[in-house]
């Protein structure tokens, strides 16, 4: 049960980070100046990198457990 809850927390964190990335895209799309445009894009790119790192870590842990 504890491991399942920990896995659920990772899914929730990934979802929240993904949502923040989408909000960054909305910020960028509705920007009236270059600063908000680039900040929104940076937030999106950072969220994609974080979620990608989370996925990589998951598969690396899975591989080390079976190998």
mmJSON file of the N, C-alpha and C atoms, coordinates in Angstrom:
{"data_MODEL":{"atom_site":{
"group_PDB":["ATOM","ATOM","ATOM","ATOM","ATOM","ATOM","ATOM","ATOM","ATOM","ATOM","ATOM","ATOM","ATOM","ATOM","ATOM","ATOM","ATOM","ATOM","ATOM","ATOM","ATOM","ATOM","ATOM","ATOM","ATOM","ATOM","ATOM","ATOM","ATOM","ATOM","ATOM","ATOM","ATOM","ATOM","ATOM","ATOM","ATOM","ATOM","ATOM","ATOM","ATOM","ATOM","ATOM","ATOM","ATOM","ATOM","ATOM","ATOM","ATOM","ATOM","ATOM","ATOM","ATOM","ATOM","ATOM","ATOM","ATOM","ATOM","ATOM","ATOM","ATOM","ATOM","ATOM","ATOM","ATOM","ATOM","ATOM","ATOM","ATOM","ATOM","ATOM","ATOM","ATOM","ATOM","ATOM","ATOM","ATOM","ATOM","ATOM","ATOM","ATOM","ATOM","ATOM","ATOM","ATOM","ATOM","ATOM","ATOM","ATOM","ATOM","ATOM","ATOM","ATOM","ATOM","ATOM","ATOM","ATOM","ATOM","ATOM","ATOM","ATOM","ATOM","ATOM","ATOM","ATOM","ATOM","ATOM","ATOM","ATOM","ATOM","ATOM","ATOM","ATOM","ATOM","ATOM","ATOM","ATOM","ATOM","ATOM","ATOM","ATOM","ATOM","ATOM","ATOM","ATOM","ATOM","ATOM","ATOM","ATOM","ATOM","ATOM","ATOM","ATOM","ATOM","ATOM","ATOM","ATOM","ATOM","ATOM","ATOM","ATOM","ATOM","ATOM","ATOM","ATOM","ATOM","ATOM","ATOM","ATOM","ATOM","ATOM","ATOM","ATOM","ATOM","ATOM","ATOM","ATOM","ATOM","ATOM","ATOM","ATOM","ATOM","ATOM","ATOM","ATOM","ATOM","ATOM","ATOM","ATOM","ATOM","ATOM","ATOM","ATOM","ATOM","ATOM","ATOM","ATOM","ATOM","ATOM","ATOM","ATOM","ATOM","ATOM","ATOM","ATOM","ATOM","ATOM","ATOM","ATOM","ATOM","ATOM","ATOM","ATOM","ATOM","ATOM","ATOM","ATOM","ATOM","ATOM","ATOM","ATOM"],
"id":[1,2,3,4,5,6,7,8,9,10,11,12,13,14,15,16,17,18,19,20,21,22,23,24,25,26,27,28,29,30,31,32,33,34,35,36,37,38,39,40,41,42,43,44,45,46,47,48,49,50,51,52,53,54,55,56,57,58,59,60,61,62,63,64,65,66,67,68,69,70,71,72,73,74,75,76,77,78,79,80,81,82,83,84,85,86,87,88,89,90,91,92,93,94,95,96,97,98,99,100,101,102,103,104,105,106,107,108,109,110,111,112,113,114,115,116,117,118,119,120,121,122,123,124,125,126,127,128,129,130,131,132,133,134,135,136,137,138,139,140,141,142,143,144,145,146,147,148,149,150,151,152,153,154,155,156,157,158,159,160,161,162,163,164,165,166,167,168,169,170,171,172,173,174,175,176,177,178,179,180,181,182,183,184,185,186,187,188,189,190,191,192,193,194,195,196,197,198,199,200,201],
"type_symbol":["N","C","C","N","C","C","N","C","C","N","C","C","N","C","C","N","C","C","N","C","C","N","C","C","N","C","C","N","C","C","N","C","C","N","C","C","N","C","C","N","C","C","N","C","C","N","C","C","N","C","C","N","C","C","N","C","C","N","C","C","N","C","C","N","C","C","N","C","C","N","C","C","N","C","C","N","C","C","N","C","C","N","C","C","N","C","C","N","C","C","N","C","C","N","C","C","N","C","C","N","C","C","N","C","C","N","C","C","N","C","C","N","C","C","N","C","C","N","C","C","N","C","C","N","C","C","N","C","C","N","C","C","N","C","C","N","C","C","N","C","C","N","C","C","N","C","C","N","C","C","N","C","C","N","C","C","N","C","C","N","C","C","N","C","C","N","C","C","N","C","C","N","C","C","N","C","C","N","C","C","N","C","C","N","C","C","N","C","C","N","C","C","N","C","C","N","C","C","N","C","C"],
"label_atom_id":["N","CA","C","N","CA","C","N","CA","C","N","CA","C","N","CA","C","N","CA","C","N","CA","C","N","CA","C","N","CA","C","N","CA","C","N","CA","C","N","CA","C","N","CA","C","N","CA","C","N","CA","C","N","CA","C","N","CA","C","N","CA","C","N","CA","C","N","CA","C","N","CA","C","N","CA","C","N","CA","C","N","CA","C","N","CA","C","N","CA","C","N","CA","C","N","CA","C","N","CA","C","N","CA","C","N","CA","C","N","CA","C","N","CA","C","N","CA","C","N","CA","C","N","CA","C","N","CA","C","N","CA","C","N","CA","C","N","CA","C","N","CA","C","N","CA","C","N","CA","C","N","CA","C","N","CA","C","N","CA","C","N","CA","C","N","CA","C","N","CA","C","N","CA","C","N","CA","C","N","CA","C","N","CA","C","N","CA","C","N","CA","C","N","CA","C","N","CA","C","N","CA","C","N","CA","C","N","CA","C","N","CA","C","N","CA","C","N","CA","C","N","CA","C","N","CA","C","N","CA","C","N","CA","C"],
"label_alt_id":[null,null,null,null,null,null,null,null,null,null,null,null,null,null,null,null,null,null,null,null,null,null,null,null,null,null,null,null,null,null,null,null,null,null,null,null,null,null,null,null,null,null,null,null,null,null,null,null,null,null,null,null,null,null,null,null,null,null,null,null,null,null,null,null,null,null,null,null,null,null,null,null,null,null,null,null,null,null,null,null,null,null,null,null,null,null,null,null,null,null,null,null,null,null,null,null,null,null,null,null,null,null,null,null,null,null,null,null,null,null,null,null,null,null,null,null,null,null,null,null,null,null,null,null,null,null,null,null,null,null,null,null,null,null,null,null,null,null,null,null,null,null,null,null,null,null,null,null,null,null,null,null,null,null,null,null,null,null,null,null,null,null,null,null,null,null,null,null,null,null,null,null,null,null,null,null,null,null,null,null,null,null,null,null,null,null,null,null,null,null,null,null,null,null,null,null,null,null,null,null,null],
"label_comp_id":["UNK","UNK","UNK","UNK","UNK","UNK","UNK","UNK","UNK","UNK","UNK","UNK","UNK","UNK","UNK","UNK","UNK","UNK","UNK","UNK","UNK","UNK","UNK","UNK","UNK","UNK","UNK","UNK","UNK","UNK","UNK","UNK","UNK","UNK","UNK","UNK","UNK","UNK","UNK","UNK","UNK","UNK","UNK","UNK","UNK","UNK","UNK","UNK","UNK","UNK","UNK","UNK","UNK","UNK","UNK","UNK","UNK","UNK","UNK","UNK","UNK","UNK","UNK","UNK","UNK","UNK","UNK","UNK","UNK","UNK","UNK","UNK","UNK","UNK","UNK","UNK","UNK","UNK","UNK","UNK","UNK","UNK","UNK","UNK","UNK","UNK","UNK","UNK","UNK","UNK","UNK","UNK","UNK","UNK","UNK","UNK","UNK","UNK","UNK","UNK","UNK","UNK","UNK","UNK","UNK","UNK","UNK","UNK","UNK","UNK","UNK","UNK","UNK","UNK","UNK","UNK","UNK","UNK","UNK","UNK","UNK","UNK","UNK","UNK","UNK","UNK","UNK","UNK","UNK","UNK","UNK","UNK","UNK","UNK","UNK","UNK","UNK","UNK","UNK","UNK","UNK","UNK","UNK","UNK","UNK","UNK","UNK","UNK","UNK","UNK","UNK","UNK","UNK","UNK","UNK","UNK","UNK","UNK","UNK","UNK","UNK","UNK","UNK","UNK","UNK","UNK","UNK","UNK","UNK","UNK","UNK","UNK","UNK","UNK","UNK","UNK","UNK","UNK","UNK","UNK","UNK","UNK","UNK","UNK","UNK","UNK","UNK","UNK","UNK","UNK","UNK","UNK","UNK","UNK","UNK","UNK","UNK","UNK","UNK","UNK","UNK"],
"label_asym_id":["A","A","A","A","A","A","A","A","A","A","A","A","A","A","A","A","A","A","A","A","A","A","A","A","A","A","A","A","A","A","A","A","A","A","A","A","A","A","A","A","A","A","A","A","A","A","A","A","A","A","A","A","A","A","A","A","A","A","A","A","A","A","A","A","A","A","A","A","A","A","A","A","A","A","A","A","A","A","A","A","A","A","A","A","A","A","A","A","A","A","A","A","A","A","A","A","A","A","A","A","A","A","A","A","A","A","A","A","A","A","A","A","A","A","A","A","A","A","A","A","A","A","A","A","A","A","A","A","A","A","A","A","A","A","A","A","A","A","A","A","A","A","A","A","A","A","A","A","A","A","A","A","A","A","A","A","A","A","A","A","A","A","A","A","A","A","A","A","A","A","A","A","A","A","A","A","A","A","A","A","A","A","A","A","A","A","A","A","A","A","A","A","A","A","A","A","A","A","A","A","A"],
"label_entity_id":["1","1","1","1","1","1","1","1","1","1","1","1","1","1","1","1","1","1","1","1","1","1","1","1","1","1","1","1","1","1","1","1","1","1","1","1","1","1","1","1","1","1","1","1","1","1","1","1","1","1","1","1","1","1","1","1","1","1","1","1","1","1","1","1","1","1","1","1","1","1","1","1","1","1","1","1","1","1","1","1","1","1","1","1","1","1","1","1","1","1","1","1","1","1","1","1","1","1","1","1","1","1","1","1","1","1","1","1","1","1","1","1","1","1","1","1","1","1","1","1","1","1","1","1","1","1","1","1","1","1","1","1","1","1","1","1","1","1","1","1","1","1","1","1","1","1","1","1","1","1","1","1","1","1","1","1","1","1","1","1","1","1","1","1","1","1","1","1","1","1","1","1","1","1","1","1","1","1","1","1","1","1","1","1","1","1","1","1","1","1","1","1","1","1","1","1","1","1","1","1","1"],
"label_seq_id":[1,1,1,2,2,2,3,3,3,4,4,4,5,5,5,6,6,6,7,7,7,8,8,8,9,9,9,10,10,10,11,11,11,12,12,12,13,13,13,14,14,14,15,15,15,16,16,16,17,17,17,18,18,18,19,19,19,20,20,20,21,21,21,22,22,22,23,23,23,24,24,24,25,25,25,26,26,26,27,27,27,28,28,28,29,29,29,30,30,30,31,31,31,32,32,32,33,33,33,34,34,34,35,35,35,36,36,36,37,37,37,38,38,38,39,39,39,40,40,40,41,41,41,42,42,42,43,43,43,44,44,44,45,45,45,46,46,46,47,47,47,48,48,48,49,49,49,50,50,50,51,51,51,52,52,52,53,53,53,54,54,54,55,55,55,56,56,56,57,57,57,58,58,58,59,59,59,60,60,60,61,61,61,62,62,62,63,63,63,64,64,64,65,65,65,66,66,66,67,67,67],
"pdbx_PDB_ins_code":[null,null,null,null,null,null,null,null,null,null,null,null,null,null,null,null,null,null,null,null,null,null,null,null,null,null,null,null,null,null,null,null,null,null,null,null,null,null,null,null,null,null,null,null,null,null,null,null,null,null,null,null,null,null,null,null,null,null,null,null,null,null,null,null,null,null,null,null,null,null,null,null,null,null,null,null,null,null,null,null,null,null,null,null,null,null,null,null,null,null,null,null,null,null,null,null,null,null,null,null,null,null,null,null,null,null,null,null,null,null,null,null,null,null,null,null,null,null,null,null,null,null,null,null,null,null,null,null,null,null,null,null,null,null,null,null,null,null,null,null,null,null,null,null,null,null,null,null,null,null,null,null,null,null,null,null,null,null,null,null,null,null,null,null,null,null,null,null,null,null,null,null,null,null,null,null,null,null,null,null,null,null,null,null,null,null,null,null,null,null,null,null,null,null,null,null,null,null,null,null,null],
"Cartn_x":[0.807,0.0,0.842,1.946,2.773,3.413,3.872,4.5,3.47,2.251,1.204,0.901,0.858,0.579,1.724,2.956,4.088,3.996,3.596,3.408,2.313,1.261,0.171,0.654,1.5,2.041,2.871,3.608,4.408,3.511,2.417,1.47,0.849,0.468,-0.142,0.852,2.101,3.123,3.369,3.431,3.616,2.461,1.25,0.078,0.077,0.447,0.489,1.569,2.729,3.803,3.379,2.7,2.184,1.174,0.309,-0.678,0.009,1.056,1.815,2.427,2.904,3.455,2.418,1.21,0.135,-0.234,-0.244,-0.506,0.584,1.825,2.91,2.651,2.093,1.756,0.648,-0.352,-1.406,-0.833,0.074,0.717,1.452,2.154,2.909,1.977,0.896,-0.028,-0.754,-1.009,-1.767,-0.859,0.443,1.394,1.268,1.431,1.398,2.79,3.768,5.152,6.059,7.284,8.224,8.593,8.61,9.007,8.071,6.771,5.809,5.791,6.013,6.073,7.188,8.382,9.516,9.454,8.891,8.714,7.738,6.658,5.696,6.31,7.103,7.784,8.794,9.511,10.491,9.815,8.661,7.919,7.49,7.014,6.604,7.783,8.894,10.069,10.584,10.623,11.079,10.162,8.859,7.934,8.089,8.329,8.549,9.82,10.875,12.118,11.94,11.197,10.982,10.174,9.088,8.277,9.094,9.895,10.756,11.746,12.32,13.239,12.523,11.27,10.496,10.24,9.915,9.67,10.96,12.076,13.367,13.723,13.557,13.874,13.019,11.752,10.862,11.372,11.702,12.159,13.549,14.402,15.714,15.567,14.664,14.426,13.821,12.913,12.28,13.318,14.213,15.258,16.231,16.609,17.545,16.918,15.606,14.925,14.839,14.774,14.66,16.002,17.011,18.272,19.321],
"Cartn_y":[-1.215,0.0,1.268,1.29,2.488,2.802,1.743,1.95,2.435,1.938,2.373,3.856,4.293,5.698,6.58,6.107,6.864,6.999,5.942,5.997,6.964,7.017,7.954,9.391,9.643,10.985,11.425,10.481,10.804,11.137,10.405,10.702,12.074,12.374,13.676,14.8,14.62,15.641,15.847,14.77,14.883,15.609,15.331,16.011,17.493,17.838,19.25,19.986,19.35,19.976,20.135,19.133,19.244,20.37,20.508,21.59,22.958,23.067,24.314,24.616,23.572,23.773,24.293,23.746,24.216,25.665,25.985,27.374,28.301,27.805,28.592,28.878,27.889,28.112,29.151,29.095,30.108,31.488,31.563,32.838,33.368,32.485,32.886,33.336,32.614,32.931,34.26,34.61,35.823,36.986,36.83,37.866,39.111,40.249,41.53,42.116,41.461,41.892,40.671,40.902,39.799,39.082,39.802,39.184,38.052,38.313,37.272,36.149,36.476,35.458,34.459,34.969,34.082,33.387,34.05,33.4,32.231,32.421,31.34,30.162,30.446,29.368,28.658,29.423,28.822,27.921,28.351,27.524,26.219,26.296,25.096,24.148,24.678,23.839,23.204,23.971,23.437,22.32,22.491,21.446,20.183,20.332,19.156,18.429,19.173,18.553,17.826,18.425,17.8,16.52,16.56,15.351,14.289,14.688,13.731,13.075,13.858,13.311,12.349,12.661,11.765,10.424,10.48,9.25,8.44,9.119,8.433,7.76,8.484,7.925,6.698,6.741,5.6,4.364,4.524,3.374,2.919,3.834,3.437,2.61,3.022,2.262,0.911,0.877,-0.39,-1.342,-0.803,-1.624,-2.16,-1.333,-1.794,-2.824,-2.761,-3.74,-5.102,-5.12,-6.385,-6.895,-6.075,-6.482,-6.666],
"Cartn_z":[0.0,0.0,0.0,0.74,0.796,-0.542,-1.223,-2.533,-3.55,-3.443,-4.36,-4.154,-2.917,-2.643,-3.145,-2.985,-3.483,-5.0,-5.687,-7.132,-7.519,-6.728,-7.004,-6.874,-5.9,-5.719,-6.909,-7.484,-8.667,-9.849,-10.011,-11.094,-10.899,-9.665,-9.379,-9.637,-9.182,-9.399,-10.896,-11.654,-13.102,-13.762,-13.307,-13.855,-13.543,-12.329,-11.933,-12.731,-12.886,-13.659,-15.122,-15.669,-17.035,-17.17,-16.175,-16.191,-16.136,-15.33,-15.272,-16.635,-17.335,-18.673,-19.648,-19.578,-20.458,-20.114,-18.838,-18.445,-18.97,-19.015,-19.603,-21.071,-21.783,-23.193,-23.341,-22.455,-22.494,-22.199,-21.227,-20.914,-22.134,-22.808,-23.991,-25.122,-25.306,-26.406,-26.175,-24.926,-24.63,-24.249,-24.417,-23.994,-24.857,-24.198,-24.904,-25.094,-24.489,-24.702,-24.743,-25.158,-25.374,-24.077,-22.968,-21.699,-21.32,-21.319,-20.956,-21.986,-23.227,-24.277,-23.979,-23.719,-23.485,-22.123,-21.131,-19.826,-19.963,-20.693,-20.91,-21.638,-22.659,-23.379,-22.487,-21.665,-20.759,-19.731,-19.213,-18.261,-18.927,-20.165,-20.882,-21.107,-21.598,-21.874,-20.584,-19.514,-18.234,-17.742,-17.894,-17.455,-18.299,-19.597,-20.448,-20.013,-19.707,-19.261,-17.925,-17.016,-15.708,-15.855,-16.631,-16.822,-17.555,-18.534,-19.219,-18.27,-17.358,-16.365,-15.42,-15.077,-14.216,-14.912,-16.189,-16.951,-17.05,-17.332,-17.441,-16.123,-15.018,-13.703,-13.415,-13.795,-13.577,-14.312,-15.591,-16.366,-15.939,-15.511,-14.99,-13.714,-12.829,-11.593,-11.899,-12.856,-13.25,-13.846,-14.654,-15.275,-14.231,-13.259,-12.24,-11.307,-11.12,-10.278,-10.948,-12.264,-12.997,-13.511,-13.467,-14.05,-13.074],
"occupancy":[1.0,1.0,1.0,1.0,1.0,1.0,1.0,1.0,1.0,1.0,1.0,1.0,1.0,1.0,1.0,1.0,1.0,1.0,1.0,1.0,1.0,1.0,1.0,1.0,1.0,1.0,1.0,1.0,1.0,1.0,1.0,1.0,1.0,1.0,1.0,1.0,1.0,1.0,1.0,1.0,1.0,1.0,1.0,1.0,1.0,1.0,1.0,1.0,1.0,1.0,1.0,1.0,1.0,1.0,1.0,1.0,1.0,1.0,1.0,1.0,1.0,1.0,1.0,1.0,1.0,1.0,1.0,1.0,1.0,1.0,1.0,1.0,1.0,1.0,1.0,1.0,1.0,1.0,1.0,1.0,1.0,1.0,1.0,1.0,1.0,1.0,1.0,1.0,1.0,1.0,1.0,1.0,1.0,1.0,1.0,1.0,1.0,1.0,1.0,1.0,1.0,1.0,1.0,1.0,1.0,1.0,1.0,1.0,1.0,1.0,1.0,1.0,1.0,1.0,1.0,1.0,1.0,1.0,1.0,1.0,1.0,1.0,1.0,1.0,1.0,1.0,1.0,1.0,1.0,1.0,1.0,1.0,1.0,1.0,1.0,1.0,1.0,1.0,1.0,1.0,1.0,1.0,1.0,1.0,1.0,1.0,1.0,1.0,1.0,1.0,1.0,1.0,1.0,1.0,1.0,1.0,1.0,1.0,1.0,1.0,1.0,1.0,1.0,1.0,1.0,1.0,1.0,1.0,1.0,1.0,1.0,1.0,1.0,1.0,1.0,1.0,1.0,1.0,1.0,1.0,1.0,1.0,1.0,1.0,1.0,1.0,1.0,1.0,1.0,1.0,1.0,1.0,1.0,1.0,1.0,1.0,1.0,1.0,1.0,1.0,1.0],
"B_iso_or_equiv":[0.0,0.0,0.0,0.0,0.0,0.0,0.0,0.0,0.0,0.0,0.0,0.0,0.0,0.0,0.0,0.0,0.0,0.0,0.0,0.0,0.0,0.0,0.0,0.0,0.0,0.0,0.0,0.0,0.0,0.0,0.0,0.0,0.0,0.0,0.0,0.0,0.0,0.0,0.0,0.0,0.0,0.0,0.0,0.0,0.0,0.0,0.0,0.0,0.0,0.0,0.0,0.0,0.0,0.0,0.0,0.0,0.0,0.0,0.0,0.0,0.0,0.0,0.0,0.0,0.0,0.0,0.0,0.0,0.0,0.0,0.0,0.0,0.0,0.0,0.0,0.0,0.0,0.0,0.0,0.0,0.0,0.0,0.0,0.0,0.0,0.0,0.0,0.0,0.0,0.0,0.0,0.0,0.0,0.0,0.0,0.0,0.0,0.0,0.0,0.0,0.0,0.0,0.0,0.0,0.0,0.0,0.0,0.0,0.0,0.0,0.0,0.0,0.0,0.0,0.0,0.0,0.0,0.0,0.0,0.0,0.0,0.0,0.0,0.0,0.0,0.0,0.0,0.0,0.0,0.0,0.0,0.0,0.0,0.0,0.0,0.0,0.0,0.0,0.0,0.0,0.0,0.0,0.0,0.0,0.0,0.0,0.0,0.0,0.0,0.0,0.0,0.0,0.0,0.0,0.0,0.0,0.0,0.0,0.0,0.0,0.0,0.0,0.0,0.0,0.0,0.0,0.0,0.0,0.0,0.0,0.0,0.0,0.0,0.0,0.0,0.0,0.0,0.0,0.0,0.0,0.0,0.0,0.0,0.0,0.0,0.0,0.0,0.0,0.0,0.0,0.0,0.0,0.0,0.0,0.0,0.0,0.0,0.0,0.0,0.0,0.0],
"pdbx_formal_charge":[null,null,null,null,null,null,null,null,null,null,null,null,null,null,null,null,null,null,null,null,null,null,null,null,null,null,null,null,null,null,null,null,null,null,null,null,null,null,null,null,null,null,null,null,null,null,null,null,null,null,null,null,null,null,null,null,null,null,null,null,null,null,null,null,null,null,null,null,null,null,null,null,null,null,null,null,null,null,null,null,null,null,null,null,null,null,null,null,null,null,null,null,null,null,null,null,null,null,null,null,null,null,null,null,null,null,null,null,null,null,null,null,null,null,null,null,null,null,null,null,null,null,null,null,null,null,null,null,null,null,null,null,null,null,null,null,null,null,null,null,null,null,null,null,null,null,null,null,null,null,null,null,null,null,null,null,null,null,null,null,null,null,null,null,null,null,null,null,null,null,null,null,null,null,null,null,null,null,null,null,null,null,null,null,null,null,null,null,null,null,null,null,null,null,null,null,null,null,null,null,null],
"auth_seq_id":[1,1,1,2,2,2,3,3,3,4,4,4,5,5,5,6,6,6,7,7,7,8,8,8,9,9,9,10,10,10,11,11,11,12,12,12,13,13,13,14,14,14,15,15,15,16,16,16,17,17,17,18,18,18,19,19,19,20,20,20,21,21,21,22,22,22,23,23,23,24,24,24,25,25,25,26,26,26,27,27,27,28,28,28,29,29,29,30,30,30,31,31,31,32,32,32,33,33,33,34,34,34,35,35,35,36,36,36,37,37,37,38,38,38,39,39,39,40,40,40,41,41,41,42,42,42,43,43,43,44,44,44,45,45,45,46,46,46,47,47,47,48,48,48,49,49,49,50,50,50,51,51,51,52,52,52,53,53,53,54,54,54,55,55,55,56,56,56,57,57,57,58,58,58,59,59,59,60,60,60,61,61,61,62,62,62,63,63,63,64,64,64,65,65,65,66,66,66,67,67,67],
"auth_comp_id":["UNK","UNK","UNK","UNK","UNK","UNK","UNK","UNK","UNK","UNK","UNK","UNK","UNK","UNK","UNK","UNK","UNK","UNK","UNK","UNK","UNK","UNK","UNK","UNK","UNK","UNK","UNK","UNK","UNK","UNK","UNK","UNK","UNK","UNK","UNK","UNK","UNK","UNK","UNK","UNK","UNK","UNK","UNK","UNK","UNK","UNK","UNK","UNK","UNK","UNK","UNK","UNK","UNK","UNK","UNK","UNK","UNK","UNK","UNK","UNK","UNK","UNK","UNK","UNK","UNK","UNK","UNK","UNK","UNK","UNK","UNK","UNK","UNK","UNK","UNK","UNK","UNK","UNK","UNK","UNK","UNK","UNK","UNK","UNK","UNK","UNK","UNK","UNK","UNK","UNK","UNK","UNK","UNK","UNK","UNK","UNK","UNK","UNK","UNK","UNK","UNK","UNK","UNK","UNK","UNK","UNK","UNK","UNK","UNK","UNK","UNK","UNK","UNK","UNK","UNK","UNK","UNK","UNK","UNK","UNK","UNK","UNK","UNK","UNK","UNK","UNK","UNK","UNK","UNK","UNK","UNK","UNK","UNK","UNK","UNK","UNK","UNK","UNK","UNK","UNK","UNK","UNK","UNK","UNK","UNK","UNK","UNK","UNK","UNK","UNK","UNK","UNK","UNK","UNK","UNK","UNK","UNK","UNK","UNK","UNK","UNK","UNK","UNK","UNK","UNK","UNK","UNK","UNK","UNK","UNK","UNK","UNK","UNK","UNK","UNK","UNK","UNK","UNK","UNK","UNK","UNK","UNK","UNK","UNK","UNK","UNK","UNK","UNK","UNK","UNK","UNK","UNK","UNK","UNK","UNK","UNK","UNK","UNK","UNK","UNK","UNK"],
"auth_asym_id":["A","A","A","A","A","A","A","A","A","A","A","A","A","A","A","A","A","A","A","A","A","A","A","A","A","A","A","A","A","A","A","A","A","A","A","A","A","A","A","A","A","A","A","A","A","A","A","A","A","A","A","A","A","A","A","A","A","A","A","A","A","A","A","A","A","A","A","A","A","A","A","A","A","A","A","A","A","A","A","A","A","A","A","A","A","A","A","A","A","A","A","A","A","A","A","A","A","A","A","A","A","A","A","A","A","A","A","A","A","A","A","A","A","A","A","A","A","A","A","A","A","A","A","A","A","A","A","A","A","A","A","A","A","A","A","A","A","A","A","A","A","A","A","A","A","A","A","A","A","A","A","A","A","A","A","A","A","A","A","A","A","A","A","A","A","A","A","A","A","A","A","A","A","A","A","A","A","A","A","A","A","A","A","A","A","A","A","A","A","A","A","A","A","A","A","A","A","A","A","A","A"],
"auth_atom_id":["N","CA","C","N","CA","C","N","CA","C","N","CA","C","N","CA","C","N","CA","C","N","CA","C","N","CA","C","N","CA","C","N","CA","C","N","CA","C","N","CA","C","N","CA","C","N","CA","C","N","CA","C","N","CA","C","N","CA","C","N","CA","C","N","CA","C","N","CA","C","N","CA","C","N","CA","C","N","CA","C","N","CA","C","N","CA","C","N","CA","C","N","CA","C","N","CA","C","N","CA","C","N","CA","C","N","CA","C","N","CA","C","N","CA","C","N","CA","C","N","CA","C","N","CA","C","N","CA","C","N","CA","C","N","CA","C","N","CA","C","N","CA","C","N","CA","C","N","CA","C","N","CA","C","N","CA","C","N","CA","C","N","CA","C","N","CA","C","N","CA","C","N","CA","C","N","CA","C","N","CA","C","N","CA","C","N","CA","C","N","CA","C","N","CA","C","N","CA","C","N","CA","C","N","CA","C","N","CA","C","N","CA","C","N","CA","C","N","CA","C","N","CA","C","N","CA","C","N","CA","C","N","CA","C"],
"pdbx_PDB_model_num":[1,1,1,1,1,1,1,1,1,1,1,1,1,1,1,1,1,1,1,1,1,1,1,1,1,1,1,1,1,1,1,1,1,1,1,1,1,1,1,1,1,1,1,1,1,1,1,1,1,1,1,1,1,1,1,1,1,1,1,1,1,1,1,1,1,1,1,1,1,1,1,1,1,1,1,1,1,1,1,1,1,1,1,1,1,1,1,1,1,1,1,1,1,1,1,1,1,1,1,1,1,1,1,1,1,1,1,1,1,1,1,1,1,1,1,1,1,1,1,1,1,1,1,1,1,1,1,1,1,1,1,1,1,1,1,1,1,1,1,1,1,1,1,1,1,1,1,1,1,1,1,1,1,1,1,1,1,1,1,1,1,1,1,1,1,1,1,1,1,1,1,1,1,1,1,1,1,1,1,1,1,1,1,1,1,1,1,1,1,1,1,1,1,1,1,1,1,1,1,1,1]
}}}
